[in-house]
Coordinates of C-alpha atoms in Angstrom, one line a residue:
Chain G
M1 CA 163.5 79.5 115.2
A2 CA 165.1 76.2 114.3
S3 CA 163.1 73.8 112.3
E4 CA 162.1 70.2 112.8
T5 CA 164.1 67.2 111.7
V6 CA 163.0 63.7 110.9
V7 CA 165.6 60.9 111.2
P8 CA 164.6 57.5 109.7
I9 CA 165.5 54.7 112.1
N10 CA 166.4 51.4 110.4
A11 CA 169.7 50.3 112.0
D12 CA 171.7 50.8 115.1
V13 CA 173.9 53.6 113.5
D14 CA 170.7 55.7 113.1
V15 CA 170.4 55.8 116.9
V16 CA 173.6 57.8 117.0
V17 CA 172.4 60.1 114.2
A18 CA 169.1 60.8 116.0
R19 CA 170.6 61.6 119.3
Q20 CA 173.2 63.9 117.7
R21 CA 170.4 65.8 115.9
G22 CA 168.6 66.1 119.2
R23 CA 171.6 67.5 121.0
E24 CA 172.2 70.0 118.2
L25 CA 168.7 71.3 118.4
A26 CA 168.8 71.4 122.2
S27 CA 172.0 73.5 122.3
E28 CA 170.7 75.7 119.4
L29 CA 167.6 76.4 121.6
G30 CA 169.9 77.3 124.5
F31 CA 169.4 74.2 126.8
V32 CA 172.1 73.9 129.5
P33 CA 174.6 71.0 128.8
T34 CA 173.0 68.7 131.4
D35 CA 169.6 69.0 129.8
S36 CA 171.0 68.6 126.3
T37 CA 172.5 65.3 127.5
L38 CA 169.2 64.2 129.1
I39 CA 167.5 64.9 125.8
A40 CA 170.1 63.1 123.7
T41 CA 170.0 60.1 126.1
A42 CA 166.2 59.9 125.9
I43 CA 166.3 60.0 122.1
S44 CA 168.9 57.2 122.2
E45 CA 166.6 55.0 124.2
L46 CA 163.5 55.7 122.1
A47 CA 165.5 55.1 118.8
R48 CA 166.9 51.9 120.3
N49 CA 163.4 50.6 121.1
I50 CA 162.5 51.1 117.5
V51 CA 165.5 49.1 116.3
C52 CA 164.9 46.3 118.8
Y53 CA 161.1 45.9 118.6
A54 CA 159.9 47.4 115.3
K55 CA 163.0 47.3 113.1
H56 CA 161.9 50.4 111.2
G57 CA 160.5 53.8 112.3
E58 CA 161.4 57.4 112.6
I59 CA 162.3 60.1 115.1
L60 CA 160.9 63.6 114.7
I61 CA 162.6 66.3 116.6
K62 CA 161.2 69.8 116.8
P63 CA 161.2 73.0 118.9
V64 CA 158.0 73.8 120.8
Q65 CA 156.7 76.9 122.5
S66 CA 154.1 77.4 125.2
G67 CA 153.6 80.9 126.5
D68 CA 157.1 82.1 127.6
R69 CA 158.5 78.6 127.7
V70 CA 160.7 77.1 125.0
G71 CA 161.2 73.4 124.7
I72 CA 161.9 70.5 122.5
A73 CA 159.6 67.8 121.4
V74 CA 160.6 64.3 120.2
V75 CA 158.1 62.0 118.5
A76 CA 159.3 58.4 118.1
R77 CA 157.0 56.5 115.6
D78 CA 157.0 53.0 114.4
K79 CA 154.6 50.6 112.7
G80 CA 155.9 47.6 114.7
P81 CA 154.0 45.0 116.7
G82 CA 152.9 47.6 119.3
I83 CA 153.0 47.2 123.1
A84 CA 150.6 44.6 124.4
N85 CA 150.5 45.7 128.0
I86 CA 151.3 49.4 128.4
S87 CA 151.1 49.5 132.2
L88 CA 153.5 46.6 132.4
A89 CA 155.9 48.3 129.9
M90 CA 155.9 51.4 132.1
Q91 CA 157.0 49.4 135.2
D92 CA 160.7 49.7 136.2
G93 CA 162.5 46.5 135.3
F94 CA 160.3 45.2 132.6
T95 CA 161.8 44.1 129.3
T96 CA 161.0 41.7 126.5
S97 CA 164.2 41.9 124.5
G98 CA 166.9 41.0 127.0
G99 CA 167.8 44.6 127.7
L100 CA 168.2 46.2 131.0
G101 CA 164.4 46.8 131.2
L102 CA 164.7 50.4 132.1
G103 CA 163.7 51.8 128.7
L104 CA 160.4 53.6 128.9
P105 CA 160.1 54.5 132.6
G106 CA 163.7 55.6 132.5
V107 CA 163.0 57.9 129.5
K108 CA 160.0 59.3 131.4
R109 CA 162.2 60.3 134.2
L110 CA 164.6 62.2 131.9
V111 CA 161.9 64.5 130.4
D112 CA 159.1 66.7 131.6
E113 CA 156.2 65.2 129.5
F114 CA 155.8 61.7 128.3
H115 CA 153.0 60.4 126.2
L116 CA 152.6 56.8 124.8
V117 CA 150.1 55.5 122.3
S118 CA 150.3 51.9 121.1
N119 CA 148.1 49.3 119.7
A120 CA 148.6 46.0 118.0
N121 CA 147.7 47.2 114.5
S122 CA 149.2 50.6 114.1
G123 CA 152.4 50.4 116.1
T124 CA 153.8 52.7 118.8
T125 CA 154.1 56.4 119.1
V126 CA 156.0 58.0 122.0
T127 CA 156.0 61.7 122.4
I128 CA 158.3 63.4 124.9
K129 CA 158.8 67.1 125.7
K130 CA 161.4 68.9 127.7
W131 CA 161.2 72.5 128.6
K132 CA 164.1 74.9 129.0
R133 CA 164.9 75.7 132.6
Chain I
M1 CA 165.2 114.9 114.9
G2 CA 165.6 114.3 111.2
D3 CA 166.7 110.7 111.5
Q4 CA 164.1 110.0 114.1
K5 CA 161.5 110.9 111.5
S6 CA 162.8 108.5 108.9
K7 CA 162.9 105.8 111.4
R8 CA 159.3 106.4 112.2
E9 CA 158.4 106.1 108.5
E10 CA 160.2 102.9 108.3
R11 CA 158.1 101.5 111.2
I12 CA 154.9 102.6 109.6
G13 CA 155.9 100.8 106.4
S14 CA 156.7 97.5 108.2
T15 CA 153.7 95.3 109.0
S16 CA 153.6 94.2 112.6
P17 CA 151.7 91.3 114.0
S18 CA 150.4 93.1 117.1
R19 CA 148.6 96.3 116.5
V20 CA 146.5 98.5 118.7
V21 CA 144.6 100.0 115.7
P22 CA 143.1 99.8 113.3
S23 CA 140.9 96.8 113.3
S24 CA 138.6 97.1 110.2
S25 CA 135.6 98.1 112.3
E26 CA 137.5 101.0 113.8
E27 CA 138.8 102.3 110.5
S28 CA 137.3 105.7 111.3
A29 CA 139.6 106.0 114.3
V30 CA 142.7 106.3 112.1
P31 CA 142.3 110.0 111.0
L32 CA 141.4 110.9 114.5
L33 CA 144.5 109.2 115.9
R34 CA 146.6 111.0 113.3
E35 CA 145.3 114.3 114.4
L36 CA 145.9 113.3 118.0
V37 CA 149.5 112.4 117.2
A38 CA 150.1 115.6 115.4
H39 CA 148.8 117.5 118.5
L40 CA 151.0 115.5 120.9
R41 CA 154.0 116.0 118.7
K42 CA 153.5 119.7 118.4
N43 CA 153.2 120.2 122.1
R44 CA 155.9 117.7 123.0
T45 CA 158.1 120.0 125.0
Q46 CA 155.3 121.5 127.1
L47 CA 153.5 118.2 127.8
R48 CA 156.6 116.4 128.6
E49 CA 157.6 119.0 131.2
E50 CA 154.1 119.0 132.6
W51 CA 154.3 115.2 133.0
A52 CA 157.7 115.3 134.7
R53 CA 156.4 117.9 137.0
R54 CA 153.4 115.8 137.9
I55 CA 155.7 112.8 138.5
T56 CA 157.7 114.7 141.0
E57 CA 154.6 116.2 142.6
A58 CA 153.1 112.7 143.1
K59 CA 156.4 111.7 144.7
L60 CA 156.9 108.9 142.2
L61 CA 160.3 107.6 141.1
T62 CA 161.9 109.1 144.2
A63 CA 164.9 106.9 143.7
M64 CA 165.8 108.9 140.6
T65 CA 167.1 112.4 140.1
R66 CA 165.1 115.1 138.4
E67 CA 167.3 114.9 135.3
E68 CA 166.9 111.1 135.1
I69 CA 163.2 111.4 135.4
F70 CA 163.1 114.0 132.6
A71 CA 165.3 111.8 130.3
E72 CA 163.2 108.7 130.9
A73 CA 160.0 110.8 130.5
T74 CA 161.2 112.0 127.1
S75 CA 161.8 108.5 125.9
V76 CA 158.5 107.2 127.2
Y77 CA 156.7 110.1 125.7
D78 CA 158.2 109.5 122.3
N79 CA 157.5 105.8 122.5
Y80 CA 154.0 106.5 123.6
V81 CA 153.3 108.8 120.7
E82 CA 154.8 106.4 118.3
V83 CA 152.6 103.5 119.5
L84 CA 149.5 105.8 119.0
E85 CA 150.7 106.5 115.5
T86 CA 151.8 103.1 114.3
G87 CA 149.9 100.8 116.6
A88 CA 153.0 98.6 116.9
V89 CA 153.9 98.0 120.6
E90 CA 157.1 96.0 120.1
A91 CA 159.4 99.0 120.4
L92 CA 157.6 100.1 123.5
Q93 CA 157.7 96.6 124.9
A94 CA 161.5 96.5 124.4
Y95 CA 161.9 99.9 125.9
A96 CA 159.8 99.0 128.9
R97 CA 161.9 95.9 129.5
D98 CA 165.1 98.0 129.2
L99 CA 163.8 100.7 131.5
S100 CA 162.7 98.1 134.0
E101 CA 166.1 96.5 133.9
R102 CA 167.7 99.9 134.8
I103 CA 165.3 101.0 137.5
I104 CA 164.4 97.8 139.3
P105 CA 167.9 97.5 141.0
R106 CA 167.3 101.0 142.3
G107 CA 164.2 100.0 144.1
V108 CA 161.5 101.4 141.9
E109 CA 158.2 99.6 142.7
T110 CA 155.4 98.4 140.4
D111 CA 152.9 101.0 141.6
E112 CA 155.3 103.8 140.7
V113 CA 155.7 102.5 137.1
V114 CA 151.9 102.1 136.7
G115 CA 151.5 105.5 138.4
I116 CA 153.7 107.4 135.9
V117 CA 152.0 105.8 132.9
L118 CA 148.6 106.7 134.2
L119 CA 149.8 110.2 134.9
L120 CA 150.9 110.6 131.3
R121 CA 147.5 109.4 130.2
D122 CA 146.0 112.0 132.4
V123 CA 148.3 114.8 131.2
L124 CA 147.5 113.9 127.6
A125 CA 143.8 113.6 128.1
R126 CA 143.7 117.0 129.8
S127 CA 145.5 118.6 126.9
L128 CA 143.0 117.0 124.5
F129 CA 140.2 118.4 126.6
A130 CA 141.7 121.9 126.5
K131 CA 142.2 121.7 122.7
Y132 CA 138.8 120.3 121.7
Q133 CA 136.5 121.7 124.4
A134 CA 134.9 123.9 121.8
D135 CA 133.7 121.0 119.7
F136 CA 132.2 118.5 122.2
Q137 CA 131.4 115.9 119.5
L138 CA 134.9 115.9 118.1
L139 CA 136.3 115.7 121.6
N140 CA 134.2 112.6 122.3
R141 CA 135.3 110.9 119.2
I142 CA 139.0 111.8 119.8
L143 CA 138.7 110.4 123.3
D144 CA 137.1 107.2 122.0
A145 CA 140.0 106.7 119.7
Y146 CA 142.5 107.6 122.4
E147 CA 141.1 105.5 125.2
P148 CA 141.8 101.9 124.0
A149 CA 145.2 102.8 122.6
A150 CA 146.2 104.4 125.9
N151 CA 144.9 101.4 127.9
R152 CA 146.9 99.1 125.8
I153 CA 150.0 101.2 126.3
A154 CA 149.6 101.3 130.1
N155 CA 149.1 97.6 130.0
T156 CA 152.2 96.9 127.9
V157 CA 154.4 99.0 130.2
A158 CA 153.1 97.5 133.4
V159 CA 153.3 93.9 132.1
G160 CA 156.8 94.5 130.9
F161 CA 157.8 95.8 134.3
V162 CA 156.3 92.9 136.2
Q163 CA 157.8 90.4 133.9
E164 CA 161.3 91.9 134.2
R165 CA 160.8 92.0 138.0
E166 CA 159.9 88.3 138.1
R167 CA 162.9 87.5 135.9
I168 CA 165.2 89.3 138.3
I169 CA 163.6 87.5 141.3
R170 CA 164.1 84.2 139.6
Q171 CA 167.7 85.0 138.9
Q172 CA 168.3 86.0 142.5
Q173 CA 166.7 82.9 143.8
E174 CA 169.0 80.9 141.6
A175 CA 172.0 82.8 142.9
I176 CA 170.9 82.3 146.5
R177 CA 170.6 78.6 145.8
E178 CA 174.1 78.4 144.4
L179 CA 175.4 80.1 147.4
S180 CA 173.5 77.9 149.8
T181 CA 175.1 74.7 148.6
P182 CA 178.9 75.4 148.6
V183 CA 181.1 72.5 147.5
L184 CA 184.2 72.9 149.7
Q185 CA 187.5 71.4 149.2
V186 CA 189.0 70.7 152.6
R187 CA 192.1 69.0 151.4
E188 CA 193.4 67.5 148.2
R189 CA 191.0 65.0 146.7
L190 CA 188.4 65.6 149.5
L191 CA 185.2 67.6 149.0
I192 CA 182.6 68.5 151.6
L193 CA 179.0 69.4 150.8
P194 CA 177.2 70.7 153.8
I195 CA 173.5 70.9 153.0
I196 CA 171.4 73.3 155.1
G197 CA 167.7 73.9 154.9
V198 CA 164.8 72.6 152.8
I199 CA 165.7 70.5 149.8
D200 CA 163.1 70.5 147.0
P201 CA 163.6 68.5 143.9
Q202 CA 164.9 71.5 142.0
R203 CA 167.5 72.2 144.6
A204 CA 168.4 68.6 144.9
R205 CA 169.0 68.5 141.2
Q206 CA 171.1 71.6 141.2
L207 CA 173.1 70.3 144.1
T208 CA 173.9 67.1 142.2
E209 CA 175.0 68.9 139.1
Q210 CA 177.2 71.2 141.2
L211 CA 178.8 68.4 143.1
L212 CA 179.5 66.4 139.9
R213 CA 181.2 69.4 138.3
G214 CA 183.1 69.9 141.6
I215 CA 184.3 66.3 141.6
R216 CA 185.6 66.7 138.1
T217 CA 187.4 70.1 138.6
N218 CA 188.9 69.2 142.0
R219 CA 189.7 65.6 141.0
A220 CA 188.0 64.5 144.2
R221 CA 188.1 60.9 145.3
V222 CA 186.0 61.2 148.3
V223 CA 183.0 63.4 149.1
V224 CA 181.4 63.9 152.4
I225 CA 177.7 65.1 152.2
D226 CA 176.6 66.4 155.5
I227 CA 172.9 66.7 156.0
T228 CA 172.9 67.7 159.7
G229 CA 171.1 70.9 158.6
V230 CA 168.4 69.2 156.7
A231 CA 165.2 68.9 158.8
A232 CA 163.1 66.6 156.6
M233 CA 163.3 64.5 153.6
D234 CA 160.6 63.0 151.5
V235 CA 160.8 60.1 149.1
T236 CA 161.7 62.2 146.0
V237 CA 164.5 64.0 147.8
A238 CA 165.8 60.7 149.3
N239 CA 165.9 59.2 145.8
H240 CA 167.8 62.3 144.6
L241 CA 170.3 61.7 147.4
V242 CA 170.8 58.1 146.3
Q243 CA 171.2 59.2 142.7
T244 CA 173.8 61.8 143.8
V245 CA 175.7 59.0 145.5
E246 CA 175.5 56.8 142.4
A247 CA 176.4 59.5 139.9
S248 CA 179.4 60.5 142.0
R249 CA 180.6 56.9 142.0
L250 CA 180.3 56.9 138.2
L251 CA 182.9 59.7 138.2
G252 CA 185.1 57.6 140.4
A253 CA 184.3 59.3 143.8
T254 CA 183.2 57.6 147.0
V255 CA 180.4 59.4 148.9
I256 CA 180.1 59.4 152.7
V257 CA 176.8 60.7 154.0
T258 CA 176.9 62.2 157.6
G259 CA 174.4 63.7 160.0
L260 CA 171.3 61.7 159.2
S261 CA 168.8 62.6 161.9
P262 CA 166.8 59.9 163.6
E263 CA 163.7 61.2 161.8
I264 CA 165.4 61.1 158.3
A265 CA 166.9 57.7 159.1
Q266 CA 163.4 56.4 159.9
T267 CA 162.0 58.0 156.7
L268 CA 164.6 56.3 154.6
V269 CA 164.0 52.9 156.1
T270 CA 160.2 53.3 155.9
I271 CA 160.2 54.3 152.2
G272 CA 162.7 51.5 151.5
V273 CA 165.6 53.5 150.1
D274 CA 168.5 51.1 149.3
L275 CA 170.8 51.9 152.1
G276 CA 173.3 49.3 151.0
K277 CA 174.5 51.8 148.4
M278 CA 175.0 54.5 151.0
N279 CA 178.1 54.9 153.0
T280 CA 177.0 56.6 156.2
V281 CA 178.9 57.9 159.3
G282 CA 177.3 59.5 162.3
D283 CA 178.7 63.0 162.2
L284 CA 180.8 65.3 160.0
Q285 CA 183.9 64.8 162.1
G286 CA 183.6 61.0 161.8
G287 CA 182.9 61.4 158.1
I288 CA 186.0 63.4 157.5
E289 CA 188.1 60.9 159.4
E290 CA 186.7 58.0 157.4
A291 CA 187.4 60.0 154.2
E292 CA 191.0 60.6 155.2
R293 CA 191.4 56.9 155.9
L294 CA 190.0 56.1 152.4
L295 CA 192.5 58.6 150.9
G296 CA 195.3 56.9 152.8
Y297 CA 196.0 59.6 155.3
K298 CA 197.0 58.5 158.8
V299 CA 194.8 60.2 161.4
T300 CA 196.8 60.8 164.6
P301 CA 195.2 62.3 167.7
F302 CA 196.9 65.5 168.8
A303 CA 197.0 64.3 172.4
T304 CA 199.5 61.5 171.7
P305 CA 201.9 63.0 169.1
F306 CA 204.5 60.3 169.7
S307 CA 202.4 57.3 169.0
E308 CA 203.0 57.8 165.3
T309 CA 206.6 56.5 165.3
S310 CA 205.6 53.4 167.2
Q311 CA 202.8 52.8 164.8
E312 CA 205.1 53.0 161.8
T313 CA 207.4 50.2 162.9
Chain V
M1 CA 184.6 53.4 114.2
Q2 CA 187.2 51.1 115.6
V3 CA 188.6 51.7 119.0
P4 CA 192.4 51.4 119.3
I5 CA 193.6 49.1 122.1
L6 CA 197.1 49.9 123.5
K7 CA 199.1 47.6 125.6
Q8 CA 201.0 49.3 128.5
G9 CA 202.8 46.9 130.8
Q10 CA 200.3 44.4 132.1
Y11 CA 197.4 46.7 131.2
L12 CA 195.3 47.2 128.1
I13 CA 194.0 50.7 127.4
A14 CA 191.1 51.3 125.1
S15 CA 190.4 55.0 124.4
I16 CA 187.1 55.6 122.6
Q17 CA 187.7 58.3 120.0
G18 CA 184.2 59.3 118.9
A19 CA 180.5 58.4 118.9
L20 CA 180.1 54.7 118.8
G21 CA 177.4 52.6 117.2
D22 CA 176.1 49.4 118.9
Q23 CA 178.3 47.2 116.7
D24 CA 181.4 49.2 117.5
L25 CA 180.8 48.7 121.2
V26 CA 180.2 45.0 120.8
Q27 CA 183.3 44.7 118.8
L28 CA 185.3 46.5 121.5
R29 CA 183.9 44.1 124.1
D30 CA 184.8 41.1 122.2
A31 CA 188.3 42.4 121.1
L32 CA 189.2 43.2 124.7
A33 CA 187.9 39.8 126.0
E34 CA 190.1 38.1 123.4
K35 CA 193.2 40.3 123.9
V36 CA 193.2 40.0 127.7
G37 CA 193.9 36.3 127.4
R38 CA 196.3 36.4 124.5
L39 CA 198.4 39.3 125.9
R40 CA 198.1 38.1 129.5
A41 CA 196.9 41.4 130.7
R42 CA 196.0 41.9 134.4
G43 CA 194.0 45.1 134.0
V44 CA 191.8 46.9 131.4
I45 CA 191.1 50.6 131.2
V46 CA 188.2 51.8 129.0
D47 CA 188.3 55.6 128.5
V48 CA 184.9 57.0 127.7
T49 CA 185.8 60.7 128.1
V50 CA 184.5 61.6 124.6
L51 CA 181.1 59.8 124.9
D52 CA 178.4 62.4 125.3
V53 CA 175.6 59.8 125.8
M54 CA 175.6 56.5 127.7
D55 CA 172.3 54.8 127.1
S56 CA 171.1 51.4 128.4
F57 CA 172.8 49.5 125.6
A58 CA 176.2 51.1 126.1
S59 CA 175.9 50.6 129.9
R60 CA 175.1 47.0 129.5
T61 CA 177.8 46.3 127.0
L62 CA 180.4 48.0 129.3
R63 CA 179.2 46.0 132.2
D64 CA 179.4 42.7 130.2
L65 CA 182.8 43.8 129.1
A66 CA 184.0 44.2 132.7
H67 CA 182.5 40.8 133.7
M68 CA 184.0 39.0 130.7
T69 CA 187.5 40.4 131.3
R70 CA 187.2 39.5 135.0
L71 CA 186.4 35.9 134.1
R72 CA 189.5 36.0 131.8
G73 CA 191.7 37.2 134.6
A74 CA 191.8 41.0 134.3
E75 CA 190.2 43.8 136.3
T76 CA 188.4 46.5 134.2
V77 CA 188.0 50.1 135.2
I78 CA 185.8 52.6 133.2
V79 CA 187.3 56.1 133.2
G80 CA 186.2 59.5 132.1
I81 CA 182.4 59.5 132.5
Q82 CA 181.4 63.1 132.2
P83 CA 179.3 64.8 134.9
E84 CA 176.3 65.4 132.6
V85 CA 176.5 61.8 131.3
A86 CA 176.6 60.4 134.9
F87 CA 173.6 62.6 135.8
A88 CA 171.6 61.3 132.8
M89 CA 172.7 57.7 133.5
V90 CA 171.5 57.6 137.1
Q91 CA 168.2 59.3 136.1
L92 CA 167.8 56.4 133.7
G93 CA 168.6 53.9 136.4
L94 CA 172.0 52.9 134.9
T95 CA 174.5 52.7 137.7
L96 CA 177.1 50.2 136.3
E97 CA 176.8 48.2 139.4
G98 CA 179.7 45.9 140.1
V99 CA 181.9 47.8 137.7
D100 CA 184.8 49.9 138.9
T101 CA 185.1 53.5 137.8
A102 CA 187.7 56.3 138.0
L103 CA 187.9 60.0 137.1
D104 CA 190.3 59.7 134.2
L105 CA 193.2 57.7 132.8
E106 CA 195.6 58.7 135.4
E107 CA 193.2 57.8 138.2
G108 CA 192.4 54.5 136.5
L109 CA 196.0 53.5 136.3
A110 CA 196.5 54.4 140.0
F111 CA 193.4 52.3 140.8
L112 CA 194.7 49.3 139.0
D113 CA 198.2 49.6 140.5
K114 CA 196.7 49.6 144.0
K115 CA 194.5 46.7 143.2
M116 CA 197.5 44.7 141.8
K117 CA 199.6 45.5 144.8
R118 CA 196.9 44.3 147.1
S119 CA 196.3 41.0 145.3
R120 CA 200.0 40.4 145.1
S121 CA 200.6 41.0 148.9
R122 CA 197.6 38.7 149.5
G123 CA 198.8 36.0 147.4

């Protein structure tokens, strides 16, 4: 089985690298093109959040398995300022950096599982999973 | 037979993660199983025939010919003995899947597959009884060693069959879904998507993907989605419909939705779907006319064929 | 990666050739806004056929591009969005509202021609 990749995120060009890695792994695992695109798009959004809010962080992309199901997990980690109000950040239309404000709730819609941990001292970690159909 | 033996030795040599025996506490079962395997191998021809006979007698695998049953029985028998010998079930698993794939389309049922494996168990157990009946203690120990291995084998085959069956059912459902949402090209640049029946989120998603591909391959400019045949719509499905309309627009196609029932119209209003984004026309006929107008075709009623010239000037 | 901008008649055509970073997109937006005025273009086509991901930043930049060129006197049409990309975009809530779209370059040209004809007959 394919192994995991870590992409350091420090600038906007890293966003492109991260999503390309994600797409590569997704097609390697046999995801249909539509789902590979959903995964790549989700990674793009998560990586962009790191660049916009935390400046530096990393994206970890790895295959996962649960019973018969094969999937892909993406962990976006940063040591930035953290998200002050998580429930607010998960509302459609909310943004603090002049973006479209569809970031996190939009990402949640693209994937099967979404998990967010954030606090003021240790930064933000978003974990998403998508299972093969 | 020669190469089969070498293959067997190879398997013994390789370590395999899932083993029936031996766990360290059952170390004593190993020599017994070895003896058992030798017995089954020596009487292969006779036991195999006995088994095939019992299968026919029990009216199992009726969809298959006698020759086919015998050929499969031989393979299962050899796999069976091999599992007893090596403890590795992977080869049997693979064979069970392969067998299931071949016999499921012919209508073989789960109980038949379980039935034949249990019959083999019985045939083998009887032959062990016959051989060791003089030494009751040894017979008991042999059966103790045989029992768990035989159960595991029966289980492996049954599970393999059921899994394969489920896979085929899923595949068929998928195929039926594809068929139930045909994207039709009625004329150049115009697609019609008549949706009939219940839409769940999975089908809605599939439908969208299919339509988007259809727009691209047919270079469609206008799509008419007719939902006359859809009885009910909840908020999730309604949102899917809106997304379908939006995604089609991103590809450059205009969507016209027709056949909204009063109930669905009420649902959409109640849940607050943004109807401004949706281009709706009462019925399919009206939708196609609207589409043709958008495409720049002139619609002329058949009843007044000569009005066209007067319109032109 | 720089995006080449071609002038064809009264239109500007920008064909994206590969994956674009944020800076590349911003550069494309600014270059088109500038060229539209200087070359007196009436229409702009941005061909995104090769883009395999369109995230919120790309969507916003393309939308801004369309609005900026409109203010400078040219209509913009985005062409070549792939079916999977469109699917992902709407799931994310990105619908390029107020921006015209067409299937491909050919359709984009036809769209602009029609639009030009209409505005000329009107005016």
